[in-house]
CSV table of C-alpha atoms in Angstrom, one decimal:
chain,number,residue,atom,x,y,z
A,1,MET,CA,8.1,19.5,-3.2
A,2,LYS,CA,11.4,17.9,-2.3
A,3,THR,CA,12.6,14.8,-4.2
A,4,GLY,CA,15.6,12.5,-3.6
A,5,TYR,CA,16.9,9.0,-3.2
A,6,VAL,CA,17.5,7.2,0.0
A,7,PRO,CA,20.0,4.2,0.1
A,8,VAL,CA,18.3,1.1,1.6
A,9,ASN,CA,19.5,-2.5,1.3
A,10,ASP,CA,21.6,-1.9,-1.8
A,11,LEU,CA,18.6,0.0,-3.4
A,12,GLU,CA,18.4,3.7,-4.2
A,13,MET,CA,14.8,4.3,-3.4
A,14,TYR,CA,13.1,7.4,-4.9
A,15,TYR,CA,10.9,9.6,-2.7
A,16,GLU,CA,9.0,12.9,-2.8
A,17,ILE,CA,8.0,15.0,0.2
A,18,HIS,CA,5.0,17.3,0.0
A,19,GLY,CA,3.7,19.6,2.8
A,20,THR,CA,4.5,19.8,6.5
A,21,GLY,CA,3.2,18.2,9.7
A,22,GLN,CA,2.7,14.6,10.9
A,23,PRO,CA,4.5,12.3,8.4
A,24,LEU,CA,2.2,10.2,6.1
A,25,VAL,CA,4.0,7.6,4.0
A,26,LEU,CA,2.3,6.6,0.7
A,27,LEU,CA,3.0,3.2,-0.8
A,28,HIS,CA,1.7,2.7,-4.4
A,29,GLY,CA,0.3,-0.3,-6.2
A,30,ALA,CA,2.1,-2.9,-8.4
A,31,PHE,CA,3.3,-1.6,-11.8
A,32,SER,CA,2.3,1.8,-10.6
A,33,ALA,CA,4.2,4.8,-9.1
A,34,ILE,CA,3.3,7.9,-7.1
A,35,GLY,CA,1.4,9.6,-9.9
A,36,THR,CA,-0.9,6.8,-11.1
A,37,SER,CA,-1.7,5.6,-7.5
A,38,PHE,CA,-1.9,8.9,-5.6
A,39,GLY,CA,-2.1,11.8,-8.2
A,40,GLN,CA,-5.7,12.7,-7.3
A,41,LEU,CA,-5.2,12.3,-3.5
A,42,LEU,CA,-1.7,13.7,-2.8
A,43,PRO,CA,-2.5,17.4,-3.0
A,44,GLY,CA,-5.4,17.1,-0.5
A,45,LEU,CA,-3.5,15.0,1.9
A,46,ALA,CA,-0.5,17.4,1.8
A,47,GLU,CA,-2.6,20.3,2.9
A,48,THR,CA,-2.5,19.2,6.5
A,49,ARG,CA,0.5,16.9,6.8
A,50,GLN,CA,4.0,16.0,5.5
A,51,VAL,CA,3.4,13.4,2.8
A,52,ILE,CA,6.4,11.2,2.0
A,53,ALA,CA,5.7,9.1,-1.1
A,54,PHE,CA,8.1,6.3,-2.0
A,55,GLU,CA,8.6,4.4,-5.2
A,56,LEU,CA,9.3,0.7,-4.4
A,57,GLN,CA,11.9,-1.6,-5.9
A,58,GLY,CA,11.8,-1.6,-9.7
A,59,HIS,CA,8.9,0.8,-9.8
A,60,GLY,CA,8.8,4.4,-11.0
A,61,HIS,CA,12.1,6.3,-10.6
A,62,THR,CA,13.6,3.5,-8.5
A,63,ALA,CA,15.9,1.2,-10.5
A,64,ASP,CA,15.7,-2.5,-9.9
A,65,ILE,CA,18.5,-4.5,-8.3
A,66,ASP,CA,19.5,-8.1,-8.4
A,67,ARG,CA,17.2,-9.6,-5.9
A,68,PRO,CA,13.7,-11.0,-6.0
A,69,LEU,CA,10.7,-8.8,-5.5
A,70,THR,CA,9.1,-9.6,-2.2
A,71,LEU,CA,6.6,-7.9,0.1
A,72,GLU,CA,9.0,-8.6,3.1
A,73,GLY,CA,11.9,-7.0,1.3
A,74,MET,CA,10.0,-3.9,0.2
A,75,ALA,CA,8.7,-3.5,3.8
A,76,ASP,CA,12.3,-3.7,5.1
A,77,ASP,CA,13.2,-1.0,2.6
A,78,VAL,CA,10.4,1.3,3.7
A,79,ALA,CA,11.2,0.8,7.4
A,80,SER,CA,14.8,1.8,6.8
A,81,ALA,CA,13.9,4.8,4.6
A,82,ILE,CA,11.4,6.1,7.2
A,83,SER,CA,14.1,5.9,9.9
A,84,GLN,CA,16.7,7.6,7.7
A,85,LEU,CA,14.4,10.4,6.8
A,86,GLY,CA,13.6,10.9,10.5
A,87,ALA,CA,9.9,10.4,10.0
A,88,GLU,CA,9.2,7.7,12.6
A,89,PRO,CA,6.6,6.9,13.8
A,90,ALA,CA,4.8,7.7,10.5
A,91,ASP,CA,1.2,7.1,9.4
A,92,ILE,CA,1.1,4.7,6.5
A,93,PHE,CA,-1.3,4.7,3.5
A,94,GLY,CA,-0.8,1.7,1.2
A,95,TYR,CA,-2.9,0.8,-1.8
A,96,SER,CA,-3.1,-2.7,-3.3
A,97,THR,CA,0.5,-4.1,-3.3
A,98,GLY,CA,1.5,-1.1,-1.3
A,99,ALA,CA,-1.1,-2.0,1.3
A,100,ALA,CA,0.3,-5.6,1.4
A,101,VAL,CA,3.8,-4.0,2.0
A,102,GLY,CA,2.2,-1.9,4.8
A,103,LEU,CA,0.8,-5.0,6.4
A,104,GLN,CA,4.3,-6.5,6.4
A,105,LEU,CA,5.7,-3.3,7.7
A,106,ILE,CA,3.5,-3.2,10.8
A,107,THR,CA,4.2,-6.9,11.5
A,108,ARG,CA,8.0,-6.7,11.0
A,109,HIS,CA,8.7,-3.1,12.1
A,110,PRO,CA,5.8,-1.9,14.3
A,111,GLU,CA,8.0,0.8,15.9
A,112,VAL,CA,8.0,2.9,12.7
A,113,VAL,CA,4.2,3.0,12.3
A,114,ARG,CA,1.7,5.3,14.1
A,115,LYS,CA,-1.5,4.6,12.2
A,116,LEU,CA,-2.4,2.4,9.1
A,117,VAL,CA,-4.6,3.0,6.1
A,118,LEU,CA,-4.8,-0.1,4.0
A,119,ALA,CA,-6.7,0.1,0.8
A,120,SER,CA,-7.5,-3.2,-1.1
A,121,VAL,CA,-5.5,-5.6,1.1
A,122,THR,CA,-5.9,-9.2,2.1
A,123,TYR,CA,-4.0,-11.2,4.7
A,124,THR,CA,-4.6,-14.5,3.0
A,125,MET,CA,-4.9,-15.4,-0.7
A,126,GLU,CA,-8.5,-16.6,0.1
A,127,GLY,CA,-9.4,-13.0,0.5
A,128,VAL,CA,-9.2,-12.5,-3.3
A,129,HIS,CA,-12.1,-13.5,-5.5
A,130,PRO,CA,-11.7,-17.2,-6.6
A,131,GLY,CA,-9.8,-17.7,-9.8
A,132,LEU,CA,-8.7,-14.1,-10.1
A,133,MET,CA,-5.0,-14.6,-9.2
A,134,GLU,CA,-4.8,-17.5,-11.5
A,135,GLY,CA,-6.1,-15.3,-14.3
A,136,LEU,CA,-3.7,-12.5,-13.5
A,137,GLY,CA,-0.9,-15.1,-13.5
A,138,GLU,CA,-1.7,-15.9,-17.2
A,139,MET,CA,-1.3,-12.2,-18.2
A,140,LYS,CA,1.6,-11.1,-20.5
A,141,PRO,CA,3.4,-7.7,-20.2
A,142,GLU,CA,2.2,-6.7,-23.6
A,143,MET,CA,-1.4,-6.7,-22.3
A,144,MET,CA,-0.5,-3.6,-20.2
A,145,HIS,CA,0.9,-1.6,-23.2
A,146,GLY,CA,-1.0,1.6,-23.6
A,147,SER,CA,-2.2,1.5,-20.0
A,148,PRO,CA,-1.6,4.5,-17.7
A,149,TRP,CA,0.8,2.4,-15.6
A,150,HIS,CA,2.9,1.3,-18.6
A,151,GLU,CA,2.9,4.9,-20.0
A,152,GLU,CA,4.1,6.2,-16.6
A,153,TYR,CA,6.8,3.6,-16.4
A,154,LEU,CA,8.1,4.5,-19.9
A,155,ARG,CA,8.1,8.2,-18.9
A,156,ILE,CA,9.9,8.0,-15.6
A,157,ALA,CA,11.8,4.7,-15.2
A,158,PRO,CA,15.6,4.9,-15.4
A,159,HIS,CA,15.5,1.8,-17.7
A,160,PRO,CA,12.2,1.9,-19.6
A,161,GLU,CA,13.1,-1.3,-21.4
A,162,ASP,CA,13.0,-3.2,-18.1
A,163,PHE,CA,9.2,-3.4,-17.9
A,164,PRO,CA,9.0,-7.1,-18.9
A,165,LYS,CA,11.5,-7.8,-16.1
A,166,LEU,CA,9.3,-6.0,-13.6
A,167,PHE,CA,6.3,-7.9,-14.9
A,168,ALA,CA,8.1,-11.3,-14.5
A,169,LYS,CA,9.3,-10.5,-11.0
A,170,LYS,CA,5.8,-9.4,-9.9
A,171,THR,CA,4.3,-12.6,-11.3
A,172,GLN,CA,6.9,-14.7,-9.5
A,173,MET,CA,6.2,-12.7,-6.3
A,174,ASP,CA,2.5,-13.4,-6.5
A,175,ARG,CA,3.2,-17.2,-6.7
A,176,GLN,CA,5.2,-17.1,-3.5
A,177,ILE,CA,3.2,-14.8,-1.3
A,178,LYS,CA,2.6,-16.4,2.1
A,179,ASP,CA,-0.6,-16.0,4.1
A,180,LEU,CA,-0.4,-14.2,7.4
A,181,PRO,CA,-1.9,-16.0,10.4
A,182,ALA,CA,-4.9,-14.5,12.0
A,183,GLU,CA,-2.8,-14.1,15.2
A,184,ALA,CA,-0.6,-11.6,13.3
A,185,ILE,CA,-3.5,-9.4,12.4
A,186,ARG,CA,-4.9,-9.6,16.0
A,187,ALA,CA,-1.5,-8.5,17.3
A,188,ILE,CA,-1.6,-5.2,15.4
A,189,LYS,CA,-1.8,-2.4,17.9
A,190,ALA,CA,-1.8,0.6,15.5
A,191,PRO,CA,-5.3,2.0,14.7
A,192,THR,CA,-6.1,0.7,11.2
A,193,LEU,CA,-8.5,2.0,8.6
A,194,LEU,CA,-9.4,-0.8,6.0
A,195,ILE,CA,-10.8,0.4,2.7
A,196,ILE,CA,-12.1,-1.6,-0.3
A,197,GLY,CA,-14.4,-0.9,-3.2
A,198,ASP,CA,-17.6,-2.8,-3.2
A,199,SER,CA,-16.5,-4.3,-6.5
A,200,ASP,CA,-12.8,-4.7,-5.6
A,201,LEU,CA,-10.3,-7.5,-6.0
A,202,VAL,CA,-10.8,-8.2,-2.3
A,203,ARG,CA,-14.0,-10.1,-1.3
A,204,PRO,CA,-16.1,-7.9,1.1
A,205,GLU,CA,-16.5,-10.9,3.4
A,206,HIS,CA,-12.7,-11.0,3.8
A,207,ALA,CA,-12.5,-7.3,4.7
A,208,VAL,CA,-15.1,-7.8,7.4
A,209,GLU,CA,-13.2,-10.8,8.7
A,210,MET,CA,-10.0,-8.7,8.9
A,211,PHE,CA,-11.9,-5.9,10.5
A,212,ARG,CA,-13.1,-8.2,13.3
A,213,LEU,CA,-9.5,-9.5,13.8
A,214,LEU,CA,-8.5,-5.8,14.4
A,215,GLY,CA,-11.2,-5.4,17.1
A,216,GLY,CA,-14.0,-4.2,14.9
A,217,GLY,CA,-17.4,-5.5,14.2
A,218,VAL,CA,-18.7,-4.7,17.6
A,219,PHE,CA,-21.6,-2.6,18.9
A,220,GLY,CA,-20.1,0.8,19.4
A,221,ASP,CA,-22.7,2.4,21.6
A,222,THR,CA,-21.6,0.5,24.7
A,223,PRO,CA,-19.5,2.2,27.4
A,224,ALA,CA,-16.4,0.7,25.7
A,225,GLY,CA,-17.2,2.9,22.7
A,226,LEU,CA,-15.9,2.5,19.2
A,227,PRO,CA,-13.0,0.2,18.3
A,228,ASN,CA,-9.6,1.7,17.3
A,229,SER,CA,-9.9,0.4,13.8
A,230,GLN,CA,-12.4,1.3,11.0
A,231,LEU,CA,-13.8,-0.2,7.8
A,232,ALA,CA,-15.0,1.6,4.7
A,233,ILE,CA,-16.5,0.0,1.6
A,234,LEU,CA,-16.8,2.5,-1.2
A,235,PRO,CA,-20.0,2.2,-3.3
A,236,GLY,CA,-19.7,1.8,-7.0
A,237,THR,CA,-16.0,1.3,-6.8
A,238,SER,CA,-13.6,-1.2,-8.4
A,239,HIS,CA,-10.0,-2.0,-7.6
A,240,VAL,CA,-8.6,0.3,-10.2
A,241,THR,CA,-11.0,3.2,-9.6
A,242,LEU,CA,-10.6,3.2,-5.8
A,243,VAL,CA,-7.8,5.7,-5.8
A,244,ASN,CA,-9.8,8.0,-8.0
A,245,ARG,CA,-12.5,8.4,-5.3
A,246,ALA,CA,-10.9,11.5,-3.7
A,247,ASP,CA,-14.3,12.8,-2.9
A,248,LEU,CA,-14.9,9.9,-0.5
A,249,LEU,CA,-11.3,9.1,0.5
A,250,LEU,CA,-9.9,12.5,1.5
A,251,PRO,CA,-12.5,13.3,4.3
A,252,MET,CA,-12.4,9.8,5.8
A,253,ILE,CA,-8.7,9.4,5.7
A,254,THR,CA,-8.1,12.9,7.1
A,255,SER,CA,-10.6,12.3,9.9
A,256,PHE,CA,-9.1,9.0,10.8
A,257,LEU,CA,-5.5,10.3,10.9
A,258,ASP,CA,-6.5,13.5,12.8
A,259,ALA,CA,-8.1,11.6,15.7
A,260,PRO,CA,-5.9,11.2,18.7
A,261,VAL,CA,-4.1,7.8,19.1
A,262,PRO,CA,-5.8,5.9,21.9
A,263,ASP,CA,-3.8,5.3,25.0
A,264,ALA,CA,-2.2,1.9,24.8
A,265,THR,CA,-3.0,1.2,28.4
């Protein structure tokens, strides 16, 4: 394993590199870091590819800076880091907030992306179960004390006392997230694998809707064949437990990433 920091947009962003081969960038969830989001998946993924795992602004080893937390800003950070590390075009695997960053990455910087794996993502706030975001907005940072994410933060953050600041910035970010238009999803050319749990934060209907915008939801036994994008709904799986389902995720992600990229013509 190689670790380091890459300077992007006044931020010193922490990264780890595991394995060799086609680059696969991992983008973790909110309040999380590499370990709590990908600890069970990373070893298997690194067996056949070069895994580059980043820790986003204010998360994990990456110290916060004086700017708001936004999906767009974090996507710009990731695009710059991928280029600086010479990893473009990279495959992207984002989970939760990391998947939302991945969605911004493909719309803002498509040239750095080869394929997309987006776990637990929506492109509009209507994709989340009704009332859920309002409930999360009422949470206090103390409610996360003792959780694996808070314990990880205390262990690795350069300023462990800043957890309440991260919580406040994330809460503010959630209030200002803008929906992406359906046209932006239709315009995505990179093959995309959408993954949710059947009891996820994301409504299953929304995942199907997004899959259709990506060219899916068709009869695959016609001469045209299968679409470039795929949809997986993991049984008996919640938002938090999704990244623990290595038994299901590793074979499907590896198979999806190993398949040749279809000719754009």
